[in-house]
XYZ file of C-alpha atoms in Angstrom:
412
model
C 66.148 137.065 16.276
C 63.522 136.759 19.191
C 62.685 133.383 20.421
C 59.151 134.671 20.162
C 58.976 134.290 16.080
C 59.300 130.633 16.326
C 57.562 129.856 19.796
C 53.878 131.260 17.509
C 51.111 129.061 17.548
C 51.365 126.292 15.232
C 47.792 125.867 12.740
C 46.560 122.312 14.251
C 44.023 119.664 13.411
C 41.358 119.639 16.404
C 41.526 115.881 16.271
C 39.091 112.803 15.337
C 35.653 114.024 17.114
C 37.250 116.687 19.363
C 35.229 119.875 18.619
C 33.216 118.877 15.146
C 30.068 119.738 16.822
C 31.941 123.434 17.048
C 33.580 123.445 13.717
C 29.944 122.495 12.292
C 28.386 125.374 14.348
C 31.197 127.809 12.913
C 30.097 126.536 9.532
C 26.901 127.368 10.213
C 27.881 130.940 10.910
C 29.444 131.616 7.928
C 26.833 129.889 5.595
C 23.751 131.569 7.574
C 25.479 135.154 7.269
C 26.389 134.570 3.190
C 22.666 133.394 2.713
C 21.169 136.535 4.680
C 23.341 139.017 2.608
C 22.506 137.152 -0.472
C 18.514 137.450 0.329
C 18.908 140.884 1.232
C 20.927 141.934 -1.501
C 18.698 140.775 -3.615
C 15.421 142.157 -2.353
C 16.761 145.488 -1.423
C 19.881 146.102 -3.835
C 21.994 147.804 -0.934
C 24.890 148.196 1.018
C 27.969 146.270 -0.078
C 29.757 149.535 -1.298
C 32.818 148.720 -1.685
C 32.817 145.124 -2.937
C 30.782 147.104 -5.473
C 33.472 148.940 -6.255
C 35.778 146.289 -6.019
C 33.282 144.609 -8.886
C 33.401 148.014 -11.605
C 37.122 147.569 -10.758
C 37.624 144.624 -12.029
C 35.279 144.952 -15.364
C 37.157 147.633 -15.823
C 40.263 145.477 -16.716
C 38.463 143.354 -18.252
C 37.014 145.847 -20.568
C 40.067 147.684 -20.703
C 38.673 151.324 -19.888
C 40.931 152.959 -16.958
C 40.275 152.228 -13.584
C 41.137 155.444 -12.140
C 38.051 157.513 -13.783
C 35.454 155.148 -12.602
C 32.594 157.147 -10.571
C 30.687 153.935 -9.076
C 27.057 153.681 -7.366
C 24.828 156.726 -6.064
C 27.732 157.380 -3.732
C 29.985 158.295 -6.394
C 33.199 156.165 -5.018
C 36.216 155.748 -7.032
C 38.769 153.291 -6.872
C 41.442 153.887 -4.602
C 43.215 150.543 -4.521
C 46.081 149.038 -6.729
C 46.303 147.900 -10.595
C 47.347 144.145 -8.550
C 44.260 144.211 -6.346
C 41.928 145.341 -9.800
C 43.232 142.140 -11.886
C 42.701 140.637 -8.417
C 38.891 141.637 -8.265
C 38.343 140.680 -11.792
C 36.777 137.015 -10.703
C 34.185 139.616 -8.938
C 32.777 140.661 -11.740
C 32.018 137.906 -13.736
C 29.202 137.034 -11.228
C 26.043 139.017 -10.471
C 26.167 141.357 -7.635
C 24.081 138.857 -5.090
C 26.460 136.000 -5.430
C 29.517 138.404 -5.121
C 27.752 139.596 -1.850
C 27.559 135.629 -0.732
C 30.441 134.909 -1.330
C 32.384 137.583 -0.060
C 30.913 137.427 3.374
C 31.348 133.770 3.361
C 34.904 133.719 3.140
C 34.998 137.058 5.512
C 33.472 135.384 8.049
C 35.582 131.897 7.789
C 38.209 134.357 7.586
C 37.549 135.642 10.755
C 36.987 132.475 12.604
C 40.719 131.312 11.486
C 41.843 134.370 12.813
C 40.219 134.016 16.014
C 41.602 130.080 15.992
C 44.847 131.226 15.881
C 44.123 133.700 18.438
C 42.978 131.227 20.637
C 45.503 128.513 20.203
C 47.925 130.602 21.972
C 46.335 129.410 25.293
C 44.320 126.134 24.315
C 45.975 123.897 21.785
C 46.586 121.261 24.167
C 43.244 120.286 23.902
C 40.830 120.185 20.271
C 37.676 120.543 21.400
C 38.251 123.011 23.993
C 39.841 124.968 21.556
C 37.198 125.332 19.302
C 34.298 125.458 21.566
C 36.456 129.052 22.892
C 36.848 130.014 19.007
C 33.336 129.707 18.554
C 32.546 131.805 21.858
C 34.822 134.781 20.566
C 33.511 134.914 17.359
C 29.924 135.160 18.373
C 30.947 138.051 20.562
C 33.158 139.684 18.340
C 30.384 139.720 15.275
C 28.618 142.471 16.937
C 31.507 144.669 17.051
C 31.282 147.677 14.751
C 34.587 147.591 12.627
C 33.741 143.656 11.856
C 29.778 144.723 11.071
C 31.116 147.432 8.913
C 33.641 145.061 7.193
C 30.715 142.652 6.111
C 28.132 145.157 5.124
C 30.673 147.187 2.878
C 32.189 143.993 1.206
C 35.680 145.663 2.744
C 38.818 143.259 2.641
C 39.991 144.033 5.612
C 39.109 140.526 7.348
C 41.115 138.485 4.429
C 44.029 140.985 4.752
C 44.497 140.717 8.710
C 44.414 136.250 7.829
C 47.018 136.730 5.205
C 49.127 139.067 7.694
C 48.876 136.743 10.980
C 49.401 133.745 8.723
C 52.557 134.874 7.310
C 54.046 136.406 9.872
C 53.117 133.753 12.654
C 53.024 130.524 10.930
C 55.045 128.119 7.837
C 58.873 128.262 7.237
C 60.630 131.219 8.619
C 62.692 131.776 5.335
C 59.201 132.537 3.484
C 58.136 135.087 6.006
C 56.664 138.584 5.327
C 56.103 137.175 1.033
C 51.952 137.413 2.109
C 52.294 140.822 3.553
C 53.884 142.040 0.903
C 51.132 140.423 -1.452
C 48.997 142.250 0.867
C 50.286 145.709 1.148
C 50.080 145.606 -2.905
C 46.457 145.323 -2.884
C 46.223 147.978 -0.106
C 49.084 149.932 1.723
C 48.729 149.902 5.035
C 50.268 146.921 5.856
C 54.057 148.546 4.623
C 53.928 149.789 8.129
C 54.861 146.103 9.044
C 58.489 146.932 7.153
C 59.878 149.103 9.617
C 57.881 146.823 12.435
C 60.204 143.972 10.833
C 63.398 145.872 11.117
C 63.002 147.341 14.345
C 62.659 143.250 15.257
C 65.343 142.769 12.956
C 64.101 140.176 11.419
C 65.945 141.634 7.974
C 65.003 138.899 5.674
C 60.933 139.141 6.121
C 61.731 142.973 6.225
C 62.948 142.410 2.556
C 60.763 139.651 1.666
C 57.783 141.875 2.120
C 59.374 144.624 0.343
C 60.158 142.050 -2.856
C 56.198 140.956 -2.313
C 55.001 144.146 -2.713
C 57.330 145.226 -5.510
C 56.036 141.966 -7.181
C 52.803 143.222 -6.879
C 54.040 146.750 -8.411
C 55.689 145.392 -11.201
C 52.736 142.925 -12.055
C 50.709 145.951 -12.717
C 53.126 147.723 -14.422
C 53.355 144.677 -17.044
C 49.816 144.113 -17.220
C 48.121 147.327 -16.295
C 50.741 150.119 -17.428
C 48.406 153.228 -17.991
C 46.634 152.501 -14.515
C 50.009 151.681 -13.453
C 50.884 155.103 -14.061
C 47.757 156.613 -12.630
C 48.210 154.979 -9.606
C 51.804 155.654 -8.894
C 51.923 158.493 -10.579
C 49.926 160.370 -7.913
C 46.514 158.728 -7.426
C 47.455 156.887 -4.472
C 48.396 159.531 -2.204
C 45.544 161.423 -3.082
C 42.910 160.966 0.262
C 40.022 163.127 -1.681
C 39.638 160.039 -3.569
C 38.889 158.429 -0.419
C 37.256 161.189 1.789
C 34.067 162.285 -0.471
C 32.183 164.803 2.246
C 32.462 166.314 5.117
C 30.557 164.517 7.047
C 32.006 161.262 6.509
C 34.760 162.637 8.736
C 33.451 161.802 11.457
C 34.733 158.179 11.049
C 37.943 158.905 10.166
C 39.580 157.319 12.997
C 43.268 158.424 12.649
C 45.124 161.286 13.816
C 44.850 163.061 10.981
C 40.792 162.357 10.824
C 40.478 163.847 14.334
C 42.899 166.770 13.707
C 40.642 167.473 10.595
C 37.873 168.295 12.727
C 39.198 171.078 15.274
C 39.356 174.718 14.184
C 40.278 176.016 10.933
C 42.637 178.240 12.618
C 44.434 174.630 13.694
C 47.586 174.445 12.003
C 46.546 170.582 11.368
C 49.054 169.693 9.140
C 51.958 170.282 11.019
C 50.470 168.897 14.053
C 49.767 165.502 12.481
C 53.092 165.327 10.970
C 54.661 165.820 14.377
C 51.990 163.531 16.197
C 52.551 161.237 13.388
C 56.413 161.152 13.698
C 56.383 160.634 17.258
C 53.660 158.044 17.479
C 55.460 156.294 14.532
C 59.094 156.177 15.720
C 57.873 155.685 19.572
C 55.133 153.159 18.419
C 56.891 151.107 16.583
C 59.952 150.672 19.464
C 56.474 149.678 21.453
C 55.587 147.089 19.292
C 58.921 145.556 18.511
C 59.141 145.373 22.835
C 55.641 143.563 22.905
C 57.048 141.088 20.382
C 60.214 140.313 22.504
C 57.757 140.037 25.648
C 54.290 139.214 24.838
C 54.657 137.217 21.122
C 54.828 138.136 17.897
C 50.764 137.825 17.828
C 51.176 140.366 20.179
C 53.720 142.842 18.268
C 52.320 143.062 15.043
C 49.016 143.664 16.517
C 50.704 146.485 18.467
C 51.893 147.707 15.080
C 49.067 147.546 13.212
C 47.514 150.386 15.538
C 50.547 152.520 15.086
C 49.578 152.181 11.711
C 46.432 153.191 11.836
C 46.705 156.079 14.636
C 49.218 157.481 11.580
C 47.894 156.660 8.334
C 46.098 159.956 6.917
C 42.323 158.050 6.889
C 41.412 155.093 9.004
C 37.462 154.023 8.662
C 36.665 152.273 11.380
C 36.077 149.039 9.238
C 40.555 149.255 9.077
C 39.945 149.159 13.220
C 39.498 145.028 12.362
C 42.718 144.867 14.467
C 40.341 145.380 17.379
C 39.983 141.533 17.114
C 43.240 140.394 17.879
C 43.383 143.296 20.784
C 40.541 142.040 22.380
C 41.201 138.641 22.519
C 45.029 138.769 23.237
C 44.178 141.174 26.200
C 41.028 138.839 27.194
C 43.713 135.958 27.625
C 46.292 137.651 29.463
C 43.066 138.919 32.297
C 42.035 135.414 32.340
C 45.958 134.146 32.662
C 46.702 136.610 35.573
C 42.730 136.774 36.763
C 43.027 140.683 37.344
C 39.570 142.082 37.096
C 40.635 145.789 36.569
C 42.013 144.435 33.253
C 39.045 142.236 33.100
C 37.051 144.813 33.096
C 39.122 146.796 30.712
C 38.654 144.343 28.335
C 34.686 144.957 28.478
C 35.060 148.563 28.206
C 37.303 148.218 25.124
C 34.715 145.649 23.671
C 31.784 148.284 24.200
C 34.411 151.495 22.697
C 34.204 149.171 19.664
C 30.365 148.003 19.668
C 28.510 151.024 20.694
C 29.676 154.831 19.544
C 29.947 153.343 15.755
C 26.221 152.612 15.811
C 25.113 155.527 17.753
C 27.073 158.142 14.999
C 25.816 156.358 11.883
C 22.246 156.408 13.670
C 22.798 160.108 14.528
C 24.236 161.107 10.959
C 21.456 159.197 8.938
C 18.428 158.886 11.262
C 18.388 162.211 13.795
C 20.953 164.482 11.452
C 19.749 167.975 13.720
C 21.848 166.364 16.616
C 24.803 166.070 14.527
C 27.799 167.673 16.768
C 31.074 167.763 17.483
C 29.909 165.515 20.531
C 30.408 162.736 17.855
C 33.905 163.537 17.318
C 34.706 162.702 20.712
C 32.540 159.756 21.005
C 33.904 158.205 17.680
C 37.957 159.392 18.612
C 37.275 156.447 20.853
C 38.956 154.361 18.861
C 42.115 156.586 18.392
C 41.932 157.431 22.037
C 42.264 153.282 22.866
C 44.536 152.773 20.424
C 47.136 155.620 21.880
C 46.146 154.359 25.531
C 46.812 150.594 24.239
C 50.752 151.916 23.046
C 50.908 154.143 26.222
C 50.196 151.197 28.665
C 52.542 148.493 26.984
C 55.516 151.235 26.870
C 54.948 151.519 30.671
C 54.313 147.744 31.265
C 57.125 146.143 29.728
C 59.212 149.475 30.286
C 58.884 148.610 34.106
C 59.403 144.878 33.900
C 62.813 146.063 32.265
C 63.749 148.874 34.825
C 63.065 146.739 38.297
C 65.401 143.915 37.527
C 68.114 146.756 36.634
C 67.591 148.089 39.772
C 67.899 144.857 41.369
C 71.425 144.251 39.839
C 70.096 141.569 37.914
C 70.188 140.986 34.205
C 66.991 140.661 31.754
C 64.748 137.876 32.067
């Protein structure tokens, strides 16, 4: 197993006085952005989709009607997550819409500052208050970003779900590893791409402790939820019109697949994204598992988060929240080596993710005559980074390996 799983950042106190003026300032974040969404839920009754549906989700188990034929809000969503993450959303709906609103983004938002913590104790733990006053600098310039915006507007989970994942995988005894993304995966699926991540690593026993999580989860919902059980794993989750309403929506479909939907009909598209999908899979994931030996394990599973979201068939660009720990990770390394081409890599991939999200939603729903394929490139952006991001750590670490074998000498 890789030095690198147990060299992660260890979770720290910042120390009597060091950094409480920070702390209270990252506080202030998080209350200030629950108290706006509660005021303008409550004046205006919109946005917050999908916590929405998380809400009729969870009455629905607690009225016992099925979960699966629930048409929710003027949008006419349906639920596309688990039975587990249902009973999970049931708190949800025994509070009115505005305080579900506050709250969620509240604990998105301290969510995301943990995350960014983490992300920053990898270079400043030495010292508390340095620490946080960098934490609180990243998270006021990763708010803007579009995929975070998104997150908070919709209500999405994605934010708690990238926590649980860094948490587990980076942090508390090594025998208990990969139980929270397994927990996770069985409220939403993506993160199962982290079970061939973990074996590639071979790290076999959070490979299987992630499986047992999310076949916890499974079996939960079997015992509690058995009809919706069914449903679900009878067919409903591998079923993307349940998750892609309209054509125009495709535009932010930011996977493979989501671009390939959008050349020519005469484009065999399946085929191609199950070949682009195999490749980027098998070659990603050997990518990833190389960061983690190199770079860290923050490093890795960040690496394989993208592969999973280049090949999962629909990736909003809310599930591009991985964008966080790409920027800052890369941001660190610049600083580290002080190389301003990466430097200023690191602002271009900040604007990829602040800028074409805004200017397609504006487009779509403000000036809909310009509507053009002119937005499928600008929004396969983020697909377009996240294959560049693979590409350039294949050829990195791929060349640190190949000169010292040239050299006669052995791996260092």
């Amino acid at each position: 197993m890789s030095s690198s799983v147990s060299a992660g950042p260890r979770i720290r106190s910042v120390g009597k006085g060091g950094g409480s003026f920070q702390i209270a300032c990252g506080l202030l974040i998080a209350l200030s952005g629950a108290l706006t969404a509660f005021a303008f839920n409550t004046v205006y009754a919109r946005g917050w989709i999908d916590l929405e549906v998380y809400r009729e989700g969870g009455a629905a188990v607690l009225q016992r009607t099925s979960v699966y034929n629930l048409i929710i809000g003027d949008n006419w969503l349906k639920f596309t997550y688990s039975p587990f993450a249902a009973m999970l959303f049931t708190p949800l709906a025994l509070v009115g819409m505005e305080i579900a609103v506050a709250f969620w983004v509240l604990i998105s938002i301290l969510a995301l500052e943990v995350v960014i913590w983490i992300l920053v104790g990898r270079t400043a733990v030495k010292h508390g208050g340095r620490r946080a006053t960098r934490t609180l600098l990243v998270v006021v310039a990763i708010l803007p970003l579009y995929p975070v915006t998104l997150t908070l507007w919709n209500g999405q989970i994605g934010i708690l779900l990238l926590l649980a994942i860094v948490v587990d995988l980076t942090h508390g005894k090594e025998k208990w590893h990969g139980i929270g993304t397994g927990i996770a995966a069985g409220i939403k699926l993506t993160p199962l791409i982290f079970i061939p991540y973990l074996l590639v690593t071979r790290r076999f026993r959070a490979a299987l402790m992630t499986g047992l999580g999310f076949l916890g989860t499974v079996a939960l919902g079997f015992l509690l939820l058995p009809a919706d059980s069914r449903d679900y794993w009878g067919g409903a989750f591998f079923d993307t019109q349940r998750v892609v309403a309209e054509q125009s929506v495709n535009f932010f479909n930011q996977s493979l697949r989501g671009v390939l939907m959008l050349m020519p009909a005469s484009w065999p598209t399946v085929p191609l994204w199950l070949a682009l999908g195999a490749v980027v899979g098998a070659g990603g994931l050997l990518v990833a598992a190389r960061t983690a030996k190199k770079a860290g394990e923050l490093a890795g599973i960040t690496a394989c988060a993208i592969v999973g979201l280049l090949v999962s068939p629909v990736s909003w660009p809310h599930h591009w929240i991985w964008c966080v720990p790409l920027l800052v990770l890369w941001a660190q390394r610049a600083q580290r080596v002080d190389a301003p081409l990466e430097k200023a890599g690191v602002g271009l991939l900040w604007f990829v993710f602040l800028l074409p999200g805004y200017i397609t939603l504006a487009t779509i729903f403000v000036y809909p005559s310009h509507v053009g394929m002119w937005l499928a490139w600008l929004m396969g952006s983020y697909p377009l980074s996240g294959l560049l991001t693979l590409l350039a750590l294949a050829i990195y670490f791929g060349r640190s390996d190949w000169r010292p074998r040239k050299r006669g000498a052995g791996d260092g």
